[in-house]
Amino acid sequence: MSDFPTKARVVVIGGGVVGCSALYHLAKKGWTDCVLLEKNELTAGSTWHAAGNVPTFSTSWAIMNMQRYSTELYSGLAEEVDYPMNYHQSGSIRLAHTKERMQEFERALSMGRYQGIEMEMWTPEEAKERYPFLETHDLAGVLWDPSDGDIDPAQVTQALAKGARDMGQKIIRFCPASGVTQHDDGTWTVHTEKGDIDCDYVVNAAGYYAQRIGEWFKPYGGRTVPMMVMEHQYLLTEQIPEIEAWSKEHGGKLPLIRDVDVSYYLRQEKNGYNLGPYEPNCKAHWVESNDQMPEDFSFQLWQEDLDRIEDIVVDAMARVPLMETSGVSSVINGPIPYAPDGLPLIGPMPGVKNAFEACVFTFGIAQGGGAGKVLAEWIVDGQTEWDMWAVDPRRYTDYTDQDYCNQKGMEVYGNEYAMHFPQHEWPAARDKKLSPVHAKVKELGGVMGAYNGWERANWFAQDGDDTSLEATHTWGRTGPWEQRVKEECEAVRDGVGVLDLPGFSRFFVSGEGTAEALRGLVTGGLPKVGRINLVYVADSRGRILTEMSCMRLGDDEFVMITAATAQWHDRDLLVNAMPAGVSVVDVTTTRDTLIVTGPKSRELLAGMSDADLTTGWLTHQAATVAGHPAHLVRVSFAGELGWEVHALNEDMPAIYSAILDAGAKPFGMYALNSLRLEKGYRAWKGDLSTDYSLLEGGLGRFVKLDKPQDFPGKAAIQNEKQQGVKKSFVTLVVEAGDADAPYMSCIHSGDQIVGETTSGGWGHRINKSIALGMVRSDLAVPGTELEVEIYGVKCRAVVQEDQPLWDSANERLRA
């Protein structure tokens, strides 16, 4: 082929809506020498049989941002690229049967309004006025989203492709990629049957083929893409005269209905209906040895299986009796990929330089526009406008074996519209990573939660406590755990508590030049040998990329400790920042950590350790505990006198038993969260994210602008310091009702939204509801009265002094 490109800046593998959106958005950012490869025709995968719904609703801030952007892009795309598209923003009616569902809707509504989406809560009667064919007698209420609707998947894909081509991009159809080779300088060659293409970056946008493509990257540090494939079917009815008459009278389509408590959507398709259920008795595909994914499933479907969805169809007919007047004209049953949490993979490929993922989209049409924008920002700028950790491929690590992916995909599909209550732990595919004292923790009553695959106790139940999943179906703080968490916090306040904390991400970083390399990476200073401190890494805008505890063992020898969920994110950050000769070794899985904290913790440890327990706060030392080697670190996320005890897995059972026998009370993650909120300690990817700069986050004391190293974000922070911040981090005491503020609750001043919460909960030592958050800087003044919107209820909140609510002078911590 004379016109076959042999060089490109980026090669995108996969020609669905997401791949074409990525190509289009790369061109919009000025990278017009990119190539997209498609093994068949554009849209041949999940895109061609997609229903094409384009909602904005989400209770994830990142997902809502992405979906909102898609609606804004699609509404003007046809005119921009001169390609006809059927895009109907008919609005949607989302039905609530319970008070809890109404609370979820209120939360999404306030987030939507903050993003400029004018959602409304309606009574059932108001919904009936807008949708006369709807039965509303058993509804608690309705959420109206005017921006919801549907689009023709093939048309929007072709429109994005045309826009990309018009800006100079190349799309090669019927040209499957057959492999990749990475060179020493980090560049790539992508192999095809028509020739090789040399490029700087590769994107896996291969939809339900993404796992197969991902295997090519394993020799260069990759892993198996965490995903599976579900069978999803929807049915189309024959034409219904009443719908045709309504559409003519009103000049448009009926609003889309989502009965989320039953688990289906129902929308007008021409003058009939499209019914899309998410049935609990769902079916996975290509997961058994006798059911292998074919080399090419382009434009193919499976046999329908209406028995599986019969109950939902019957319910939909009762909800909209007009459906009963029409027969089924066709059933679409095709493959949809699922990641273990149902969210796509968008961003850097874990462990692989210059490779990215934009794949495993369950709602690719709705998210495709935003996904292309986000991916182009990742590649061109190295960072995204919005914090996108919710979809970052590095959010998963080595626990996502195929069994895990299959179980979680089935669970997510069968609970597609389920409410994600704050104390609810999903039961599928558990016990993937266990602490060396897991059995003992369970024996003591530990009610477990999964943290990056690691099982940790959330709280400790006693005989007679309700530990059922049903007990967690509440947005409120009250539940079987409440009294136990209070007791655990009081034990830490008055005596000594112990928390088993497996999965702390740990990296040994050593070799000549390590200290200098770290100084060029972090915003502040490094500790002296024998000490530990917090360090922060900023992106080029001065926003918070990560937080690490930096423990210095020698001049060029450090242990960097980070959140469990940050393991692969921070591993890649450190590996990419260190020069040749500096090694970064991940030792996360070889060690366990106990938090031993409370005013009697020194006395307890003195009876079993040879450590010098008089050393001050933020120090560390090697010692023996209960006769076993350990490392004691004088810090406490609980804000009391305390130590972290780090030891090898094989030594931890004896150490843990000795600490329990000496009188420490076990406590869990819920108690730790309460304790850290009272100290104003930030949590990663809640309070600490790339949505905020270090200065906005109140972390200026961790920035050294006078050091000679030009660390990432230095110029931006310097400029922001001169200009002044627009938002400021605050601690609020909230006059909350039954529930505390969740992440991204709106903060109001009068009738204006002036900020958002980043985390919240009940402080058991001060007996008050606490919210951490960001507000307009002129309002970040102690004593300022604001309101926090919690599930639709505005609650009075007061800005506190810039100091901990508990032990404001840190006297107990430093005791």
mmCIF file of N, CA and C in Angstrom, residues 509 513-529 535-537 550 552 554-556 558 560 574 577-579 702 704 707-712 714:
data_model
loop_
_atom_site.group_PDB
_atom_site.id
_atom_site.type_symbol
_atom_site.label_atom_id
_atom_site.label_comp_id
_atom_site.label_asym_id
_atom_site.label_seq_id
_atom_site.Cartn_x
_atom_site.Cartn_y
_atom_site.Cartn_z
ATOM 1 N N VAL A 509 13.736 2.198 48.111
ATOM 2 C CA VAL A 509 14.357 2.989 47.052
ATOM 3 C C VAL A 509 15.793 3.266 47.493
ATOM 4 N N GLY A 513 22.611 8.445 44.432
ATOM 5 C CA GLY A 513 21.808 9.485 43.801
ATOM 6 C C GLY A 513 20.328 9.450 44.169
ATOM 7 N N THR A 514 19.951 8.515 45.066
ATOM 8 C CA THR A 514 18.533 8.401 45.416
ATOM 9 C C THR A 514 18.022 9.682 46.071
ATOM 10 N N ALA A 515 18.749 10.206 47.042
ATOM 11 C CA ALA A 515 18.280 11.390 47.768
ATOM 12 C C ALA A 515 18.095 12.567 46.816
ATOM 13 N N GLU A 516 19.050 12.749 45.916
ATOM 14 C CA GLU A 516 18.951 13.879 44.995
ATOM 15 C C GLU A 516 17.775 13.686 44.035
ATOM 16 N N ALA A 517 17.561 12.456 43.593
ATOM 17 C CA ALA A 517 16.438 12.192 42.696
ATOM 18 C C ALA A 517 15.106 12.448 43.410
ATOM 19 N N LEU A 518 15.013 12.049 44.662
ATOM 20 C CA LEU A 518 13.785 12.298 45.422
ATOM 21 C C LEU A 518 13.566 13.790 45.650
ATOM 22 N N ARG A 519 14.652 14.520 45.903
ATOM 23 C CA ARG A 519 14.510 15.975 46.081
ATOM 24 C C ARG A 519 13.971 16.621 44.804
ATOM 25 N N GLY A 520 14.311 16.045 43.655
ATOM 26 C CA GLY A 520 13.812 16.582 42.393
ATOM 27 C C GLY A 520 12.399 16.143 42.065
ATOM 28 N N LEU A 521 11.869 15.217 42.866
ATOM 29 C CA LEU A 521 10.514 14.712 42.632
ATOM 30 C C LEU A 521 9.494 15.327 43.579
ATOM 31 N N VAL A 522 9.838 15.384 44.877
ATOM 32 C CA VAL A 522 8.858 15.834 45.884
ATOM 33 C C VAL A 522 8.936 17.344 46.057
ATOM 34 N N THR A 523 7.846 17.901 46.577
ATOM 35 C CA THR A 523 7.752 19.363 46.690
ATOM 36 C C THR A 523 8.513 19.917 47.878
ATOM 37 N N GLY A 524 8.756 19.087 48.896
ATOM 38 C CA GLY A 524 9.376 19.585 50.119
ATOM 39 C C GLY A 524 10.738 18.975 50.374
ATOM 40 N N GLY A 525 11.064 18.864 51.667
ATOM 41 C CA GLY A 525 12.359 18.334 52.060
ATOM 42 C C GLY A 525 12.277 16.866 52.433
ATOM 43 N N LEU A 526 13.450 16.243 52.554
ATOM 44 C CA LEU A 526 13.537 14.851 52.971
ATOM 45 C C LEU A 526 13.912 14.783 54.443
ATOM 46 N N PRO A 527 13.507 13.713 55.124
ATOM 47 C CA PRO A 527 13.873 13.595 56.538
ATOM 48 C C PRO A 527 15.346 13.242 56.702
ATOM 49 N N LYS A 528 15.853 13.448 57.905
ATOM 50 C CA LYS A 528 17.197 12.992 58.238
ATOM 51 C C LYS A 528 17.161 11.488 58.495
ATOM 52 N N VAL A 529 18.333 10.862 58.490
ATOM 53 C CA VAL A 529 18.425 9.429 58.789
ATOM 54 C C VAL A 529 17.833 9.177 60.175
ATOM 55 N N VAL A 535 5.800 13.445 52.393
ATOM 56 C CA VAL A 535 6.237 14.178 51.216
ATOM 57 C C VAL A 535 5.124 14.111 50.177
ATOM 58 N N TYR A 536 5.088 15.121 49.329
ATOM 59 C CA TYR A 536 4.045 15.212 48.304
ATOM 60 C C TYR A 536 4.679 15.342 46.932
ATOM 61 N N VAL A 537 3.993 14.780 45.944
ATOM 62 C CA VAL A 537 4.399 14.933 44.556
ATOM 63 C C VAL A 537 3.273 15.682 43.849
ATOM 64 N N CYS A 550 7.873 9.135 53.945
ATOM 65 C CA CYS A 550 9.262 8.923 53.524
ATOM 66 C C CYS A 550 10.093 8.600 54.765
ATOM 67 N N ARG A 552 13.685 7.444 56.169
ATOM 68 C CA ARG A 552 15.089 7.435 55.722
ATOM 69 C C ARG A 552 15.916 6.476 56.565
ATOM 70 N N GLY A 554 19.195 5.508 55.393
ATOM 71 C CA GLY A 554 20.591 5.888 55.191
ATOM 72 C C GLY A 554 20.651 7.071 54.253
ATOM 73 N N ASP A 555 21.869 7.502 53.916
ATOM 74 C CA ASP A 555 22.004 8.681 53.076
ATOM 75 C C ASP A 555 21.244 8.533 51.766
ATOM 76 N N ASP A 556 21.365 7.358 51.142
ATOM 77 C CA ASP A 556 20.687 7.093 49.870
ATOM 78 C C ASP A 556 19.806 5.852 49.973
ATOM 79 N N PHE A 558 15.935 4.659 51.369
ATOM 80 C CA PHE A 558 14.636 5.131 51.846
ATOM 81 C C PHE A 558 13.594 4.030 51.731
ATOM 82 N N MET A 560 9.558 4.200 51.045
ATOM 83 C CA MET A 560 8.437 5.067 50.710
ATOM 84 C C MET A 560 7.156 4.262 50.948
ATOM 85 N N LEU A 574 7.437 6.339 40.982
ATOM 86 C CA LEU A 574 8.809 6.257 41.486
ATOM 87 C C LEU A 574 9.748 5.676 40.435
ATOM 88 N N ALA A 577 10.611 8.133 37.766
ATOM 89 C CA ALA A 577 11.331 9.335 38.210
ATOM 90 C C ALA A 577 12.781 9.055 38.600
ATOM 91 N N MET A 578 13.121 7.786 38.880
ATOM 92 C CA MET A 578 14.463 7.481 39.379
ATOM 93 C C MET A 578 15.446 7.253 38.226
ATOM 94 N N PRO A 579 16.673 7.746 38.369
ATOM 95 C CA PRO A 579 17.684 7.570 37.317
ATOM 96 C C PRO A 579 18.253 6.158 37.338
ATOM 97 N N PHE A 702 4.501 21.868 53.155
ATOM 98 C CA PHE A 702 5.243 20.759 52.551
ATOM 99 C C PHE A 702 5.845 21.145 51.197
ATOM 100 N N LYS A 704 8.831 23.545 49.384
ATOM 101 C CA LYS A 704 10.048 24.358 49.559
ATOM 102 C C LYS A 704 10.391 24.994 48.217
ATOM 103 N N LYS A 707 14.258 25.619 47.410
ATOM 104 C CA LYS A 707 15.276 24.595 47.151
ATOM 105 C C LYS A 707 15.666 24.649 45.681
ATOM 106 N N PRO A 708 16.890 24.261 45.348
ATOM 107 C CA PRO A 708 17.371 24.442 43.961
ATOM 108 C C PRO A 708 16.713 23.496 42.957
ATOM 109 N N GLN A 709 16.211 22.378 43.412
ATOM 110 C CA GLN A 709 15.659 21.397 42.473
ATOM 111 C C GLN A 709 14.363 21.930 41.842
ATOM 112 N N ASP A 710 14.239 21.687 40.543
ATOM 113 C CA ASP A 710 13.043 22.138 39.808
ATOM 114 C C ASP A 710 12.022 21.000 39.783
ATOM 115 N N PHE A 711 11.417 20.750 40.935
ATOM 116 C CA PHE A 711 10.475 19.639 41.052
ATOM 117 C C PHE A 711 9.209 19.910 40.219
ATOM 118 N N PRO A 712 8.476 18.873 39.814
ATOM 119 C CA PRO A 712 7.254 19.076 39.029
ATOM 120 C C PRO A 712 6.287 20.021 39.741
ATOM 121 N N LYS A 714 6.691 23.238 40.308
ATOM 122 C CA LYS A 714 7.304 24.319 41.093
ATOM 123 C C LYS A 714 6.887 25.689 40.560
#
